[in-house]
């Protein structure tokens, strides 16, 4: 992904909104205070819809946009297995060690929503 596409996802994030669901979690990047809320609609072990509300930087907002597009239709067990490297690979740009937290904010929050 190119920087222009990241900026486009920042200005026009995908899958923004809320869902009535028990699979809901808020996550915060403690280093900057930015946050995201993720809502997963799950049926028969599959993620059938995803929404989010994100107040974050370009990298976190673009990453949540990409994440929500990618996990729609995915098995819950597969989401649990996704890691930092998967997210960075999907983001496709170099990020500094400090910004890795921005990139994985959505993924960690989505995975946490499955825990309760
Ligand atoms: Fe806050 Fe990136 S600077 S999430």
Coordinates of N, CA, C and O and ligand atoms in Angstrom, one line a residue:
X1 N 0.8 -1.2 0.0 CA 0.0 0.0 0.0 C 0.9 1.3 0.0 O 1.9 1.3 0.6
X2 N 0.5 2.3 -0.7 CA 1.2 3.5 -0.8 C 0.8 4.5 0.2 O -0.3 4.4 0.7
X3 N 1.6 5.5 0.5 CA 1.3 6.5 1.5 C 0.0 7.2 1.1 O -0.8 7.5 2.0
X4 N -0.2 7.5 -0.1 CA -1.5 8.1 -0.6 C -2.7 7.3 -0.2 O -3.7 7.9 0.2
X5 N -2.6 6.0 -0.3 CA -3.7 5.2 0.0 C -4.0 5.2 1.5 O -5.1 5.1 2.0
X6 N -2.9 5.2 2.3 CA -3.0 5.3 3.8 C -3.8 6.6 4.1 O -4.7 6.6 5.0
X7 N -3.4 7.7 3.5 CA -4.0 9.0 3.8 C -5.5 9.0 3.3 O -6.3 9.6 4.0
X8 N -5.8 8.3 2.2 CA -7.2 8.2 1.8 C -8.0 7.4 2.8 O -9.1 7.8 3.1
X9 N -7.4 6.3 3.4 CA -8.1 5.6 4.4 C -8.3 6.4 5.7 O -9.2 6.1 6.4
X10 N -7.4 7.3 5.9 CA -7.5 8.1 7.1 C -8.6 9.1 6.9 O -9.4 9.3 7.8
X11 N -8.7 9.7 5.7 CA -9.7 10.7 5.5 C -11.1 10.1 5.3 O -12.1 10.6 5.6
X12 N -11.1 8.9 4.7 CA -12.4 8.2 4.4 C -12.3 6.8 4.9 O -12.2 5.8 4.1
X13 N -12.3 6.6 6.2 CA -12.2 5.3 6.8 C -13.3 4.4 6.4 O -14.5 4.8 6.3
X14 N -13.0 3.1 6.2 CA -14.1 2.1 5.8 C -14.7 1.5 7.1 O -14.1 1.4 8.1
X15 N -16.0 1.1 6.9 CA -16.7 0.3 7.9 C -16.9 1.1 9.3 O -16.8 0.5 10.3
X16 N -17.1 2.4 9.2 CA -17.3 3.2 10.4 C -18.8 3.0 10.8 O -19.7 3.0 10.0
X17 N -19.0 2.9 12.1 CA -20.3 2.7 12.7 C -20.3 1.9 13.9 O -19.3 1.6 14.5
X18 N -21.5 1.4 14.3 CA -21.7 0.6 15.5 C -22.6 -0.6 15.2 O -23.4 -0.5 14.2
X19 N -22.5 -1.6 16.0 CA -23.4 -2.8 15.8 C -23.9 -3.1 17.2 O -23.2 -3.0 18.2
X20 N -25.2 -3.6 17.2 CA -25.7 -4.2 18.5 C -25.1 -5.6 18.6 O -25.5 -6.5 17.9
X21 N -24.1 -5.7 19.5 CA -23.5 -7.0 19.6 C -22.8 -7.2 21.0 O -22.3 -6.2 21.5
X22 N -22.7 -8.4 21.4 CA -21.9 -8.7 22.7 C -20.4 -8.6 22.4 O -19.6 -8.5 23.3
X23 N -20.0 -8.7 21.1 CA -18.6 -8.7 20.8 C -18.2 -7.3 20.5 O -18.1 -6.9 19.3
X24 N -17.9 -6.6 21.5 CA -17.6 -5.1 21.4 C -16.5 -4.8 22.4 O -16.5 -5.3 23.5
X25 N -15.6 -4.1 21.9 CA -14.4 -3.7 22.8 C -13.9 -2.4 22.5 O -13.9 -1.9 21.3
X26 N -13.4 -1.7 23.5 CA -12.7 -0.4 23.3 C -11.2 -0.6 23.6 O -10.9 -1.3 24.5
X27 N -10.4 0.0 22.8 CA -9.0 -0.2 23.0 C -8.3 1.2 22.9 O -8.7 2.1 22.2
X28 N -7.2 1.3 23.7 CA -6.5 2.6 23.7 C -5.0 2.4 23.5 O -4.5 1.4 24.0
X29 N -4.4 3.3 22.7 CA -2.9 3.3 22.6 C -2.4 4.1 23.7 O -2.6 5.3 23.7
X30 N -1.8 3.4 24.7 CA -1.5 4.2 26.0 C -0.4 5.2 25.7 O -0.2 6.2 26.5
X31 N 0.4 5.1 24.6 CA 1.5 6.0 24.4 C 1.0 7.4 23.9 O 1.6 8.4 24.0
X32 N -0.3 7.4 23.3 CA -0.8 8.7 22.8 C -2.2 9.0 23.2 O -2.7 10.1 23.0
X33 N -2.9 8.0 23.7 CA -4.3 8.3 24.2 C -5.3 8.1 23.1 O -6.5 8.3 23.3
X34 N -4.9 7.7 21.8 CA -5.9 7.5 20.8 C -6.6 6.2 21.0 O -6.1 5.3 21.7
X35 N -7.8 6.1 20.5 CA -8.7 4.9 20.8 C -9.5 4.4 19.6 O -9.7 5.2 18.6
X36 N -9.9 3.2 19.8 CA -10.8 2.6 18.8 C -11.9 1.8 19.5 O -11.6 1.3 20.6
X37 N -13.0 1.7 18.9 CA -14.1 0.7 19.4 C -14.4 -0.2 18.2 O -14.6 0.3 17.1
X38 N -14.4 -1.4 18.5 CA -14.7 -2.4 17.4 C -15.9 -3.2 17.8 O -16.1 -3.6 18.9
X39 N -16.7 -3.4 16.8 CA -18.0 -4.2 16.9 C -18.0 -5.4 15.9 O -17.8 -5.1 14.7
X40 N -18.1 -6.6 16.4 CA -18.1 -7.7 15.5 C -19.5 -8.4 15.6 O -20.0 -8.7 16.7
X41 N -20.0 -8.7 14.5 CA -21.3 -9.5 14.4 C -20.8 -10.9 14.0 O -20.3 -11.1 12.9
X42 N -21.1 -11.9 14.9 CA -20.6 -13.2 14.7 C -21.7 -14.2 14.6 O -22.6 -14.2 15.4
X43 N -21.7 -15.0 13.5 CA -22.8 -16.0 13.4 C -22.1 -17.3 13.0 O -21.3 -17.4 12.0
X44 N -22.4 -18.4 13.8 CA -21.8 -19.7 13.5 C -20.3 -19.7 13.3 O -19.8 -20.3 12.4
X45 N -19.7 -19.0 14.2 CA -18.2 -19.0 14.2 C -17.6 -18.1 13.1 O -16.4 -18.2 12.9
X46 N -18.4 -17.3 12.4 CA -17.9 -16.5 11.3 C -18.2 -15.0 11.6 O -19.3 -14.7 12.1
X47 N -17.3 -14.2 11.2 CA -17.5 -12.7 11.4 C -18.3 -12.3 10.1 O -17.8 -12.2 9.0
X48 N -19.6 -11.9 10.4 CA -20.4 -11.6 9.2 C -20.5 -10.1 9.0 O -20.8 -9.6 7.9
X49 N -20.1 -9.3 10.0 CA -20.1 -7.8 9.8 C -19.1 -7.2 10.9 O -19.0 -7.8 12.0
X50 N -18.5 -6.1 10.6 CA -17.6 -5.4 11.4 C -17.8 -3.9 11.3 O -17.9 -3.4 10.2
X51 N -17.8 -3.2 12.4 CA -17.8 -1.8 12.4 C -16.8 -1.2 13.4 O -16.5 -1.9 14.3
X52 N -16.5 0.0 13.3 CA -15.6 0.6 14.2 C -15.8 2.1 14.3 O -16.3 2.7 13.4
X53 N -15.4 2.6 15.5 CA -15.2 4.1 15.7 C -13.8 4.3 16.1 O -13.5 3.8 17.2
X54 N -13.1 5.1 15.4 CA -11.6 5.2 15.7 C -11.3 6.7 15.8 O -11.6 7.5 14.8
X55 N -10.6 7.1 16.9 CA -10.1 8.4 17.0 C -8.6 8.3 17.0 O -8.0 8.0 18.1
X56 N -7.9 8.3 15.9 CA -6.5 8.0 15.9 C -5.8 8.7 14.8 O -6.3 9.5 14.1
X57 N -4.5 8.3 14.7 CA -3.6 8.9 13.7 C -3.9 8.2 12.3 O -4.7 7.3 12.3
X58 N -3.2 8.6 11.3 CA -3.4 8.0 10.0 C -3.1 6.5 10.0 O -3.8 5.7 9.4
X59 N -2.0 6.1 10.7 CA -1.7 4.7 10.6 C -2.7 3.8 11.4 O -3.1 2.8 10.9
X60 N -3.1 4.3 12.5 CA -4.1 3.5 13.3 C -5.5 3.5 12.5 O -6.1 2.4 12.4
X61 N -5.9 4.6 12.0 CA -7.2 4.6 11.3 C -7.1 3.8 10.0 O -8.1 3.0 9.7
X62 N -6.0 3.9 9.3 CA -5.9 3.1 8.0 C -5.8 1.6 8.4 O -6.5 0.8 7.7
X63 N -5.1 1.3 9.4 CA -5.0 -0.1 9.8 C -6.3 -0.7 10.2 O -6.7 -1.8 9.9
X64 N -7.1 0.1 11.0 CA -8.5 -0.4 11.4 C -9.4 -0.6 10.1 O -10.1 -1.6 10.0
X65 N -9.2 0.3 9.2 CA -10.0 0.2 7.9 C -9.6 -1.1 7.2 O -10.5 -1.8 6.8
X66 N -8.4 -1.3 7.1 CA -7.9 -2.5 6.4 C -8.3 -3.8 7.1 O -8.9 -4.7 6.6
X67 N -8.1 -3.7 8.5 CA -8.5 -4.9 9.3 C -10.0 -5.2 9.1 O -10.3 -6.4 8.9
X68 N -10.8 -4.2 9.2 CA -12.3 -4.5 9.2 C -12.7 -5.1 7.8 O -13.6 -5.9 7.7
X69 N -12.0 -4.6 6.7 CA -12.3 -5.1 5.4 C -11.8 -6.6 5.4 O -12.5 -7.5 4.8
X70 N -10.7 -6.9 5.9 CA -10.1 -8.2 5.8 C -10.8 -9.3 6.6 O -10.8 -10.4 6.2
X71 N -11.3 -8.9 7.8 CA -11.8 -9.9 8.7 C -13.3 -10.2 8.4 O -13.8 -11.2 8.9
X72 N -13.9 -9.4 7.6 CA -15.3 -9.6 7.3 C -15.4 -10.9 6.5 O -14.8 -11.1 5.4
X73 N -16.2 -11.9 7.0 CA -16.3 -13.2 6.3 C -15.3 -14.2 6.9 O -15.3 -15.4 6.5
X74 N -14.4 -13.8 7.8 CA -13.4 -14.7 8.3 C -13.9 -15.5 9.4 O -14.8 -15.1 10.2
X75 N -13.3 -16.7 9.6 CA -13.7 -17.5 10.8 C -13.1 -16.8 12.0 O -12.0 -16.3 12.0
X76 N -13.8 -16.9 13.2 CA -13.3 -16.3 14.4 C -12.0 -16.9 14.8 O -11.1 -16.2 15.2
X77 N -11.8 -18.2 14.6 CA -10.5 -18.9 15.0 C -9.4 -18.3 14.2 O -8.2 -18.2 14.7
X78 N -9.6 -17.9 13.0 CA -8.6 -17.3 12.1 C -8.2 -15.9 12.7 O -7.0 -15.6 12.7
X79 N -9.2 -15.1 13.1 CA -8.9 -13.8 13.6 C -8.0 -13.9 14.9 O -7.1 -13.2 15.1
X80 N -8.3 -14.9 15.7 CA -7.5 -15.1 16.9 C -6.0 -15.4 16.6 O -5.2 -15.1 17.4
X81 N -5.8 -16.0 15.4 CA -4.4 -16.3 15.1 C -3.6 -15.2 14.4 O -2.4 -15.3 14.3
X82 N -4.3 -14.1 14.0 CA -3.6 -13.1 13.3 C -2.6 -12.4 14.2 O -2.9 -12.2 15.4
X83 N -1.5 -11.9 13.7 CA -0.5 -11.3 14.6 C 0.0 -10.0 14.0 O -0.5 -9.6 12.9
X84 N 0.8 -9.3 14.7 CA 1.4 -8.1 14.3 C 2.0 -8.1 12.9 O 1.8 -7.1 12.1
X85 N 2.7 -9.2 12.6 CA 3.3 -9.2 11.2 C 2.3 -9.3 10.1 O 2.5 -8.7 9.1
X86 N 1.2 -9.9 10.4 CA 0.1 -10.0 9.4 C -0.4 -8.6 9.1 O -0.6 -8.1 8.0
X87 N -0.6 -7.8 10.2 CA -1.2 -6.5 10.1 C -0.2 -5.6 9.4 O -0.6 -4.8 8.5
X88 N 1.1 -5.7 9.8 CA 2.1 -4.8 9.1 C 2.2 -5.1 7.6 O 2.4 -4.3 6.8
X89 N 2.1 -6.4 7.3 CA 2.1 -6.9 5.9 C 1.0 -6.3 5.1 O 1.1 -5.8 4.0
X90 N -0.2 -6.3 5.7 CA -1.4 -5.7 5.0 C -1.3 -4.2 4.9 O -1.7 -3.6 3.9
X91 N -0.7 -3.6 5.9 CA -0.5 -2.1 5.8 C 0.5 -1.8 4.7 O 0.3 -0.8 4.0
X92 N 1.5 -2.5 4.7 CA 2.4 -2.4 3.5 C 3.4 -1.2 3.5 O 4.0 -1.0 2.4
X93 N 3.5 -0.5 4.6 CA 4.5 0.6 4.6 C 5.4 0.3 5.8 O 5.0 -0.3 6.8
X94 N 6.6 0.9 5.8 CA 7.5 0.8 6.9 C 7.0 1.6 8.0 O 6.6 2.8 7.9
X95 N 6.9 1.0 9.2 CA 6.5 1.8 10.4 C 7.6 1.7 11.5 O 8.2 0.6 11.6
X96 N 7.9 2.8 12.2 CA 8.9 2.7 13.2 C 8.4 1.9 14.4 O 7.2 1.6 14.5
X97 N 9.3 1.5 15.3 CA 8.9 0.7 16.4 C 7.8 1.3 17.2 O 6.9 0.7 17.7
X98 N 7.9 2.6 17.4 CA 6.9 3.4 18.1 C 5.5 3.3 17.5 O 4.5 3.2 18.2
X99 N 5.5 3.3 16.2 CA 4.2 3.4 15.4 C 3.6 2.0 15.3 O 2.4 1.9 14.8
X100 N 4.3 0.9 15.6 CA 3.7 -0.4 15.5 C 2.5 -0.5 16.4 O 1.5 -1.1 16.0
X101 N 2.5 0.2 17.5 CA 1.4 0.2 18.4 C 0.1 0.8 17.7 O -1.0 0.4 18.0
X102 N 0.4 1.8 16.9 CA -0.7 2.4 16.2 C -1.3 1.4 15.2 O -2.5 1.2 15.1
X103 N -0.4 0.7 14.5 CA -0.8 -0.3 13.5 C -1.6 -1.5 14.0 O -2.5 -2.0 13.4
X104 N -1.3 -1.9 15.3 CA -2.0 -3.1 15.8 C -3.1 -2.8 16.8 O -3.7 -3.7 17.3
X105 N -3.4 -1.5 17.0 CA -4.4 -1.1 17.9 C -5.8 -1.8 17.6 O -6.4 -2.4 18.5
X106 N -6.2 -1.8 16.3 CA -7.5 -2.4 15.9 C -7.4 -3.9 16.1 O -8.4 -4.5 16.6
X107 N -6.4 -4.5 15.6 CA -6.3 -6.0 15.7 C -6.3 -6.4 17.1 O -7.1 -7.4 17.4
X108 N -5.6 -5.8 18.0 CA -5.6 -6.3 19.4 C -7.0 -6.1 20.0 O -7.4 -6.9 20.8
X109 N -7.6 -5.0 19.7 CA -8.9 -4.7 20.2 C -10.0 -5.7 19.7 O -10.8 -6.2 20.5
X110 N -9.9 -6.0 18.4 CA -10.8 -7.0 17.9 C -10.6 -8.3 18.5 O -11.6 -9.0 18.8
X111 N -9.4 -8.7 18.8 CA -9.1 -10.0 19.4 C -9.6 -10.0 20.8 O -10.1 -11.0 21.3
X112 N -9.4 -8.9 21.5 CA -9.9 -8.8 22.9 C -11.4 -8.9 23.0 O -11.9 -9.5 24.0
X113 N -12.1 -8.4 22.0 CA -13.6 -8.5 22.0 C -14.1 -9.9 22.0 O -15.2 -10.2 22.4
X114 N -13.2 -10.9 21.7 CA -13.6 -12.3 21.6 C -13.4 -13.0 23.0 O -13.8 -14.1 23.2
X115 N -12.7 -12.3 23.9 CA -12.3 -13.0 25.1 C -13.4 -13.1 26.1 O -13.4 -14.1 26.9
X116 N -14.3 -12.2 26.2 CA -15.2 -12.2 27.4 C -16.4 -13.2 27.1 O -16.8 -13.3 26.0
Ligands
LIG1 FE1 -2.0 7.5 18.5 FE2 -1.0 6.5 16.3 S1 -0.4 8.3 17.3 S2 -2.6 5.7 17.5

